[in-house]
GROMACS .gro file of C-alpha atoms in nm:
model
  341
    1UNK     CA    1   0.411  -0.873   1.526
    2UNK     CA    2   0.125  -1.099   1.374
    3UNK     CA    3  -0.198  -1.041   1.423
    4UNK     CA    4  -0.446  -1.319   1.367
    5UNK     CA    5  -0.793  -1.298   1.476
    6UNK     CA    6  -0.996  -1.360   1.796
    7UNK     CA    7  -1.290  -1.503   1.923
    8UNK     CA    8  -1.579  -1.365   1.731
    9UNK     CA    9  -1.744  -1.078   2.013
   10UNK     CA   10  -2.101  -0.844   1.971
   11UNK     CA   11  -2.226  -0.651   1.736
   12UNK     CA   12  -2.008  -0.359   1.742
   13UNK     CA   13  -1.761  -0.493   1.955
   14UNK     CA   14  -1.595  -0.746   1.676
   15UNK     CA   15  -1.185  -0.735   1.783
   16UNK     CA   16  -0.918  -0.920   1.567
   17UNK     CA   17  -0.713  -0.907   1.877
   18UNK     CA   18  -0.638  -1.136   2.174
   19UNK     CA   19  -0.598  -0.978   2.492
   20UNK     CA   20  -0.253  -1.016   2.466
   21UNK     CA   21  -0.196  -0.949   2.144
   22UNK     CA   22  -0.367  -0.615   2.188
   23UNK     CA   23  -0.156  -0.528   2.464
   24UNK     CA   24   0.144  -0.596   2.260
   25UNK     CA   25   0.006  -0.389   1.973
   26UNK     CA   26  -0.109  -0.110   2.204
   27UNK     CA   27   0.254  -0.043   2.378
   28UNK     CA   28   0.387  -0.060   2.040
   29UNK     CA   29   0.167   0.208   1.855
   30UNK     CA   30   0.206   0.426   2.155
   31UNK     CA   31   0.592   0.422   2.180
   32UNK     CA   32   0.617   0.467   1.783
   33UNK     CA   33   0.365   0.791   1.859
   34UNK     CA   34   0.576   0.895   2.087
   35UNK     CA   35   0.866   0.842   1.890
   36UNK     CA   36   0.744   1.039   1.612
   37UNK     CA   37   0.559   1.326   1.815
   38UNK     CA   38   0.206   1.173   1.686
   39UNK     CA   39  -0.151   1.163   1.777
   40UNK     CA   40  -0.388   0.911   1.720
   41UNK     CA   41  -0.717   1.027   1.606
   42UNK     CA   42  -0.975   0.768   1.587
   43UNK     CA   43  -1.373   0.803   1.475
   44UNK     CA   44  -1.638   0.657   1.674
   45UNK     CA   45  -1.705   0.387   1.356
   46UNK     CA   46  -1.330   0.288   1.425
   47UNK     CA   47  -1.297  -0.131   1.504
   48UNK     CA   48  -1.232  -0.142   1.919
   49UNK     CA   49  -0.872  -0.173   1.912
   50UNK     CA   50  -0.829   0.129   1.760
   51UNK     CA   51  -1.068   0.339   1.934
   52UNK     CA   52  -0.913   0.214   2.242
   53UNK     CA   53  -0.541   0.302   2.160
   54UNK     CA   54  -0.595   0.608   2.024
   55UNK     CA   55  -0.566   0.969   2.206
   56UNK     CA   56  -0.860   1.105   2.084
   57UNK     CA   57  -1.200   0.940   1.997
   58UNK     CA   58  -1.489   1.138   1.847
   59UNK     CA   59  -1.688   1.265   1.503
   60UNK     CA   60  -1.451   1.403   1.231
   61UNK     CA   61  -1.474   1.772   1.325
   62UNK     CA   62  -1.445   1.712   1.661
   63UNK     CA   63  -1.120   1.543   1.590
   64UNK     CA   64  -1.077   1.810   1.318
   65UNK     CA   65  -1.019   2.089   1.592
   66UNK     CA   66  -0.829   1.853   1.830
   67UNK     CA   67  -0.561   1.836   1.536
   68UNK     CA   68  -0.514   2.214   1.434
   69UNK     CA   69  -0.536   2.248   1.857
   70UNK     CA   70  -0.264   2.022   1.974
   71UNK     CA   71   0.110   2.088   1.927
   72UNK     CA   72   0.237   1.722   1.800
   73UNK     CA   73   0.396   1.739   1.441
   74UNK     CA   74   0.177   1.455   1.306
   75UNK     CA   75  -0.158   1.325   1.312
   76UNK     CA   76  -0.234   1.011   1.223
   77UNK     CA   77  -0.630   1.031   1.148
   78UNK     CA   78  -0.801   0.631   1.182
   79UNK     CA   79  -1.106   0.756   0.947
   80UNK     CA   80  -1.165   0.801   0.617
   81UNK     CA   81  -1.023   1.027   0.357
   82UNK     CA   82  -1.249   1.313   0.381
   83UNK     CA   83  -1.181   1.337   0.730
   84UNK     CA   84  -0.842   1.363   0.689
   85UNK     CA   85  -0.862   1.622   0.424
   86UNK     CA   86  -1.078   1.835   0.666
   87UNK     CA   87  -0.793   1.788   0.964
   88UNK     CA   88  -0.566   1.897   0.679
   89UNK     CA   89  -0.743   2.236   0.622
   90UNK     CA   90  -0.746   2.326   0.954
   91UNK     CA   91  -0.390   2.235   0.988
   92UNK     CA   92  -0.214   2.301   0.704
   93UNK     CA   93   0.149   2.321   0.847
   94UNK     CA   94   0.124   1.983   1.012
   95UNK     CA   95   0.188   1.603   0.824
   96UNK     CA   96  -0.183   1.413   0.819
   97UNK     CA   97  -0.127   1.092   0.799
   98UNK     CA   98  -0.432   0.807   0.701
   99UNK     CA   99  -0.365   0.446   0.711
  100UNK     CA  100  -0.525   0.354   0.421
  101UNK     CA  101  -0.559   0.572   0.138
  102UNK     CA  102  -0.823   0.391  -0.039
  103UNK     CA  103  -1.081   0.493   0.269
  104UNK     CA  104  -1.302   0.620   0.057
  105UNK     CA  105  -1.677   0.769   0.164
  106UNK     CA  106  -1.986   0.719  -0.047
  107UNK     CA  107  -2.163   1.008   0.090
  108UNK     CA  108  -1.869   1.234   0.017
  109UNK     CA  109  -1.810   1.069  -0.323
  110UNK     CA  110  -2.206   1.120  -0.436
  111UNK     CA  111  -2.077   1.466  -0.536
  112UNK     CA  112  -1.797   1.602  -0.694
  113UNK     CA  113  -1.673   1.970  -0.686
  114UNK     CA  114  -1.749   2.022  -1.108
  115UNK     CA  115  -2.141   1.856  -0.997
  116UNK     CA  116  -2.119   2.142  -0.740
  117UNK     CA  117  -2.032   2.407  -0.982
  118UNK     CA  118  -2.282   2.329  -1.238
  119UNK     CA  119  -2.550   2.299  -0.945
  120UNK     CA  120  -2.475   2.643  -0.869
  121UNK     CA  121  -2.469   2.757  -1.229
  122UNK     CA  122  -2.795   2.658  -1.254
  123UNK     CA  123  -2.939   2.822  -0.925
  124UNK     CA  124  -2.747   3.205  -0.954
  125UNK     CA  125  -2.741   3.338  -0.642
  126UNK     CA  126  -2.830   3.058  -0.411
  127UNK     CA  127  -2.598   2.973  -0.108
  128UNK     CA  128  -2.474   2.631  -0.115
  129UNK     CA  129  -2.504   2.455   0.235
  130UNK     CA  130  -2.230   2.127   0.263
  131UNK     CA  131  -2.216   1.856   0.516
  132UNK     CA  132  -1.884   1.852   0.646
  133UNK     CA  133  -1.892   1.528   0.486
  134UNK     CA  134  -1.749   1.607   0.168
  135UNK     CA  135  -1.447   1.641  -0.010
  136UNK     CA  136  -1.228   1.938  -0.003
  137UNK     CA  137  -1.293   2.018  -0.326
  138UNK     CA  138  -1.648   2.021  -0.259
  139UNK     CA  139  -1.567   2.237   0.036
  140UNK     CA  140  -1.418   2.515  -0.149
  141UNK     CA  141  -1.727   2.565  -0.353
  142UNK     CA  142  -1.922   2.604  -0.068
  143UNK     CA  143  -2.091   2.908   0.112
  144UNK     CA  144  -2.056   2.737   0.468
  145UNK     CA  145  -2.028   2.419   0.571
  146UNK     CA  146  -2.299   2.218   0.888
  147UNK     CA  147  -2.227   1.936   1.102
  148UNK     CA  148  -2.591   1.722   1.135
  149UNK     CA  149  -2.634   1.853   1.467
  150UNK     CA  150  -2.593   2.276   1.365
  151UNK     CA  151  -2.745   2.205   1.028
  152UNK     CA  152  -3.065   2.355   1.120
  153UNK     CA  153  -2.900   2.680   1.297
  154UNK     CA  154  -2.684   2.741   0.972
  155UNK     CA  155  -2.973   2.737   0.754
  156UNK     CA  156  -3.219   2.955   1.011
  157UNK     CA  157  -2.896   3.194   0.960
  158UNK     CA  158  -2.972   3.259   0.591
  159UNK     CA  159  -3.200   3.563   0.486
  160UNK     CA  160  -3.555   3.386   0.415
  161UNK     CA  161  -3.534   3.520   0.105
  162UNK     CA  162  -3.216   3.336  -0.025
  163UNK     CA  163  -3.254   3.018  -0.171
  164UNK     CA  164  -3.029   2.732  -0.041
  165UNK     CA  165  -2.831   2.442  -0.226
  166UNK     CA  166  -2.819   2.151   0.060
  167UNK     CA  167  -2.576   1.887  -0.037
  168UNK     CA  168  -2.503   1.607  -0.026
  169UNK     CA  169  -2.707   1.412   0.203
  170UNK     CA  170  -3.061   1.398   0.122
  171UNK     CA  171  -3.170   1.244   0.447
  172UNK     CA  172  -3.026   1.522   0.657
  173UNK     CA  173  -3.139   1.765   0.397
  174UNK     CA  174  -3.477   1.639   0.444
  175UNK     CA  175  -3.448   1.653   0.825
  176UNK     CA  176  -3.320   2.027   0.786
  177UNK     CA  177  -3.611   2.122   0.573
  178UNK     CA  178  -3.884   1.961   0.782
  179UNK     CA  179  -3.761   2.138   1.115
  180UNK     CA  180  -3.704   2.447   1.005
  181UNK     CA  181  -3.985   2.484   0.729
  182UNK     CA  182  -3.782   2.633   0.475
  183UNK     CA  183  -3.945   2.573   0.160
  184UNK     CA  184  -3.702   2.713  -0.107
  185UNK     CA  185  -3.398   2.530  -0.037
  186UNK     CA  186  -3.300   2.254  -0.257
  187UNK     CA  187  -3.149   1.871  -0.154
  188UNK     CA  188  -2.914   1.701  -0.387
  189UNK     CA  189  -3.008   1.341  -0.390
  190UNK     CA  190  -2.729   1.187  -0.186
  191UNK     CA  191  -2.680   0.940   0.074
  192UNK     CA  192  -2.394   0.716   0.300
  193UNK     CA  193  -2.543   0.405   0.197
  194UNK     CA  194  -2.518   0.228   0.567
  195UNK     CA  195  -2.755   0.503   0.703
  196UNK     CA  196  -2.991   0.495   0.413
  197UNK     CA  197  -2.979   0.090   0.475
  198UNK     CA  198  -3.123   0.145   0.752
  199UNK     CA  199  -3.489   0.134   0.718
  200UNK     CA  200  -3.859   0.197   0.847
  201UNK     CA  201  -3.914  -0.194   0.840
  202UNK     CA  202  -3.564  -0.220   1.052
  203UNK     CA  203  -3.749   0.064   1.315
  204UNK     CA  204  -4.075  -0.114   1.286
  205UNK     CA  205  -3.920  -0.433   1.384
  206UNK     CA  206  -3.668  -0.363   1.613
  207UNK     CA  207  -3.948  -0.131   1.864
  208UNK     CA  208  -4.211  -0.451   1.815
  209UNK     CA  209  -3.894  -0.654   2.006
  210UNK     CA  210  -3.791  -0.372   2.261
  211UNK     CA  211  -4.116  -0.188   2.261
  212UNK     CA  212  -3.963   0.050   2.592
  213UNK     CA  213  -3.626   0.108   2.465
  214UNK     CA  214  -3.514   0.482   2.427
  215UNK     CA  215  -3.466   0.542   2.012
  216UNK     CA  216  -3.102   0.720   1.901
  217UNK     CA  217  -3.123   0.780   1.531
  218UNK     CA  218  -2.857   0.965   1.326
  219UNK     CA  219  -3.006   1.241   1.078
  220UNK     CA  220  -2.825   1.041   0.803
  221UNK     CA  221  -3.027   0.719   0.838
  222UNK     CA  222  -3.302   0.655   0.601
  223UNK     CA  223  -3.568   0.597   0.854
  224UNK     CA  224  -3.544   0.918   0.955
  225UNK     CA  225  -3.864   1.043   0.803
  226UNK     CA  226  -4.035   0.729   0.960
  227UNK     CA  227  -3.919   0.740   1.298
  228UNK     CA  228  -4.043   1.072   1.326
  229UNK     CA  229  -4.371   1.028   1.137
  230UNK     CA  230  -4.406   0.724   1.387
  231UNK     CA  231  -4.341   0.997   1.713
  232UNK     CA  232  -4.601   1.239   1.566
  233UNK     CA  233  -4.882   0.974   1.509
  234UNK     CA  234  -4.844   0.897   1.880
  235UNK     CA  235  -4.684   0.564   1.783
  236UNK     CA  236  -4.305   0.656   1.941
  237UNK     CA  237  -4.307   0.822   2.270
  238UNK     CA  238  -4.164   1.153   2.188
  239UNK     CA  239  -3.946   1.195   2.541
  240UNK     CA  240  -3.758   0.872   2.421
  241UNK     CA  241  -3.684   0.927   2.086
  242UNK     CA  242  -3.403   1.162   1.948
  243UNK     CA  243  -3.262   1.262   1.638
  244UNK     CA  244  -2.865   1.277   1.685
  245UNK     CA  245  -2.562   1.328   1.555
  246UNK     CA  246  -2.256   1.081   1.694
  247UNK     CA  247  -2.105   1.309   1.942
  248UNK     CA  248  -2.493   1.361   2.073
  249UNK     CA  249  -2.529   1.016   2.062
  250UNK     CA  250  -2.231   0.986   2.273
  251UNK     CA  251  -2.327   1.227   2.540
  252UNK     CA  252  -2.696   1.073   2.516
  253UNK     CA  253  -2.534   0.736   2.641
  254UNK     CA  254  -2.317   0.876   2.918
  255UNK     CA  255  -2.625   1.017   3.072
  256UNK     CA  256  -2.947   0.750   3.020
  257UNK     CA  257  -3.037   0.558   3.272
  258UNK     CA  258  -3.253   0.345   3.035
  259UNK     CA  259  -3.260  -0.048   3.042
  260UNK     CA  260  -3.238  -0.047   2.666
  261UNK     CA  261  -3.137   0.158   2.377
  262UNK     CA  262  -3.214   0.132   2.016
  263UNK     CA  263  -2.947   0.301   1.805
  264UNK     CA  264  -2.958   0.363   1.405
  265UNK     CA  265  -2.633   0.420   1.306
  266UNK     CA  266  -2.276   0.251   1.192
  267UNK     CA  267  -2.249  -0.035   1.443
  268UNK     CA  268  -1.910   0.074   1.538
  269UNK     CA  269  -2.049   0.364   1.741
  270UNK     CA  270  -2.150   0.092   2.065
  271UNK     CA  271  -1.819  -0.012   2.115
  272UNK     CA  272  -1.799   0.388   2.247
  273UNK     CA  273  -2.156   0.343   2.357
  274UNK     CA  274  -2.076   0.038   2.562
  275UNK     CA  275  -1.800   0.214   2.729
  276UNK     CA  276  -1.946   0.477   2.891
  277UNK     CA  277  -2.263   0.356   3.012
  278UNK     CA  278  -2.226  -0.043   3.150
  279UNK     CA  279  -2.570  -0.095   3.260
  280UNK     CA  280  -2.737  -0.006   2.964
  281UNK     CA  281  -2.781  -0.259   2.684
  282UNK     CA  282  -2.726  -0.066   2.364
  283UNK     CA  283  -2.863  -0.234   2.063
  284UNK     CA  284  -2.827  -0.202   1.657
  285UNK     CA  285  -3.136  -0.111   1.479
  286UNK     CA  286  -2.975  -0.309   1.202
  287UNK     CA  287  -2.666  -0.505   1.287
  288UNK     CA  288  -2.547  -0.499   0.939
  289UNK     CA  289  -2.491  -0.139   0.927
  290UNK     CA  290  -2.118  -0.135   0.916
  291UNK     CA  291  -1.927   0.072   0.699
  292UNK     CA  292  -1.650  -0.097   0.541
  293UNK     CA  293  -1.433   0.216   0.464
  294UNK     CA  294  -1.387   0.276   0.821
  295UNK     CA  295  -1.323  -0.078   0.916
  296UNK     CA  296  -1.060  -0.080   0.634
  297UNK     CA  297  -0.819   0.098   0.903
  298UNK     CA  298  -0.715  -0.211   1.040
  299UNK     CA  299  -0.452  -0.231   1.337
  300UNK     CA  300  -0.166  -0.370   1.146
  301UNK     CA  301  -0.197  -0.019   0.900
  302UNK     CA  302  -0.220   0.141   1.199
  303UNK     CA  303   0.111   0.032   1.276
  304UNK     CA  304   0.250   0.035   0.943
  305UNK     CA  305   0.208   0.399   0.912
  306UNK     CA  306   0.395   0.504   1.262
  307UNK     CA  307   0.651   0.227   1.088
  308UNK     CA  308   0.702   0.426   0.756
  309UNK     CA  309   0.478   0.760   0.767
  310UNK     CA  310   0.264   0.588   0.463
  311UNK     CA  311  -0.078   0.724   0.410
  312UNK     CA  312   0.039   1.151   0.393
  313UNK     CA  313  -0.259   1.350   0.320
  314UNK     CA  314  -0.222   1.652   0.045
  315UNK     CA  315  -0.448   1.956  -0.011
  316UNK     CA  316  -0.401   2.194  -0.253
  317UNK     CA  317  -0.335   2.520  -0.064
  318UNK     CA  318  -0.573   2.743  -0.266
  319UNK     CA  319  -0.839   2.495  -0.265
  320UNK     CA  320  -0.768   2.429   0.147
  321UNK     CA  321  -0.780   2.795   0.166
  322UNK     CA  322  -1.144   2.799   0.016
  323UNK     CA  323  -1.228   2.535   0.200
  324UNK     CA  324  -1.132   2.695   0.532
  325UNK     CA  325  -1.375   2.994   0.473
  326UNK     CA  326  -1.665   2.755   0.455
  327UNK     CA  327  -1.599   2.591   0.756
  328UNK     CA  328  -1.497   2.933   0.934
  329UNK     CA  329  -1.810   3.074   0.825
  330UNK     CA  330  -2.019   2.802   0.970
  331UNK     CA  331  -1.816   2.835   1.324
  332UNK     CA  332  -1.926   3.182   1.328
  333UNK     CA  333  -2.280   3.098   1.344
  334UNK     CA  334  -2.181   2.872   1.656
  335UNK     CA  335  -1.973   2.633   1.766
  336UNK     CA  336  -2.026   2.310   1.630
  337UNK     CA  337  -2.008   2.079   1.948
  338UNK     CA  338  -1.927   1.778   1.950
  339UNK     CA  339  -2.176   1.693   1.652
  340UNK     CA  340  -1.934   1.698   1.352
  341UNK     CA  341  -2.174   1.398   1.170
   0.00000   0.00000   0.00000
């Protein structure tokens, strides 16, 4: 079929679809799913069309545990390549498939597994801490992997005495260290740069225009610091701001009753937003904060790979095995939720 692009919609909301041409699409990708015995994993920073055709929608460990759980033969992961690596360690026996193998991450990419190993060489003894948000690679030199919203429960779970390697995201890091007041535990200086473009003069501007909005802001972002700074000097009220991760963002939405909501995070999130709450008007603290890894799934890949099977997904097995212990080891401590990042 040919796709050409619509009408230009909201933030957020941008399709490259016609109504009709969706539908055509839609049927399409779900008979070739069928066809192959696939599911169609989609993050919430997906474009619409794709969160809307897909079986699952949700943050990457979320949709992690809905691959190694479900009995198709494939899954086709709409995210980026860490993502699928991670549905690949849980599910080693099954074919991962990503659309676009160039879906890179630049918070996953701001360390490698050899920066890793010479971190730790130079700390003996310290327990390395990693964002799910990494490479596999990464994973299988680490201790135990967090999502944003346990990150604070995995690191309360290390003897006081231990010193801790955070990595890589020094926003969340940051957030970790300043809730739980452990001093000895050391950030490496990474970031996803659409959350650290989003910034205290982006908060400060945005509340001046919606000063009674409710606040959603994702541990990532790099106003982090300011938002809460702002709640403690009495200048946020502290019942409607929250520090999230996507999947709490997502359950935050289904429930407020709020008129507005401010929400610092990749823009593709209020397409979900928007879906399960229709009365409230959910609003970018930067509408520039797109990623454009994720948006590089676009629906005619989509198709392409339940066409051909393009895009398989490979993990070595003894590094997936590592891997596996540190995200094993962090699902001991408790389950993760729905806050993968």
């Amino acid at each position: 079929m040919t796709i050409a692009p619509s009408a230009p919609s909201v933030v957020g909301d941008e399709r490259t679809l016609s109504p009709a041409q969706y539908e055509e699409w839609a049927a399409e990708v779900r008979r070739l799913a069928d066809e192959r015995g696939a599911v169609v994993l989609a993050h919430n920073y997906q474009v619409p069309e794709i969160q809307d055709v897909a079986h699952h929608t949700g943050d990457s460990l979320y949709l992690s545990r809905v691959a190694a759980e479900t009995d198709a033969r494939e899954i086709v992961f709409c995210g980026v390549h860490f993502m699928a690596e991670t549905a690949k360690i849980l599910s080693p026996d099954k074919t991962v498939l990503l659309p676009d193998l160039d879906a890179g991450c630049s918070l996953a990419d701001s360390i490698t597994a050899e920066q890793l190993r010479e971190w730790k060489a130079e700390h003996p003894g310290a327990i390395v801490v990693s964002y799910v948000n990494t490479t596999a690679a990464v994973k299988a030199e680490t201790d135990v992997c967090c999502t944003s919203s346990n990150a604070a429960d995995v690191v309360r779970s290390i003897p006081e005495d231990r010193e801790i390697l955070f990595c890589p995201d020094q926003f969340l890091g940051a957030h970790v260290k300043r809730v739980t007041g452990r001093q000895n535990i050391r950030i490496w200086a990474g970031e996803c740069h659409v959350h650290a473009g989003i910034s205290p003069a982006d908060v400060r501007s945005q509340i001046a225009a919606h000063p009674d909005a409710e606040i959603l802001v994702h541990p990532e972002c790099g106003c982090t610091t300011s938002v809460l700074d702002l709640v403690s000097n009495g200048d946020l009220p502290a019942d409607r701001t929250r520090v999230l991760s996507t999947g709490g963002m997502a359950d935050a939405a289904a429930a407020t009753r709020a008129r507005q909501v401010l929400v610092a995070t990749e823009v593709g999130i209020l397409h979900q937003l928007r879906a399960l709450n229709g009365t409230t008007d959910f609003i970018p603290m930067n509408d520039r904060a797109a990623c454009r890894y994720m948006k590089m799934i676009t629906p005619a890949k989509l198709l392409r790979t339940l066409q051909t099977g393009y895009g398989a997904i490979e993990v070595p097995r003894d590094v997936a095995d590592r891997a596996r212990k540190a995200v094993e080891a962090m699902i001991a401590i408790g389950d993760p939720g729905r806050g993968g990042e």
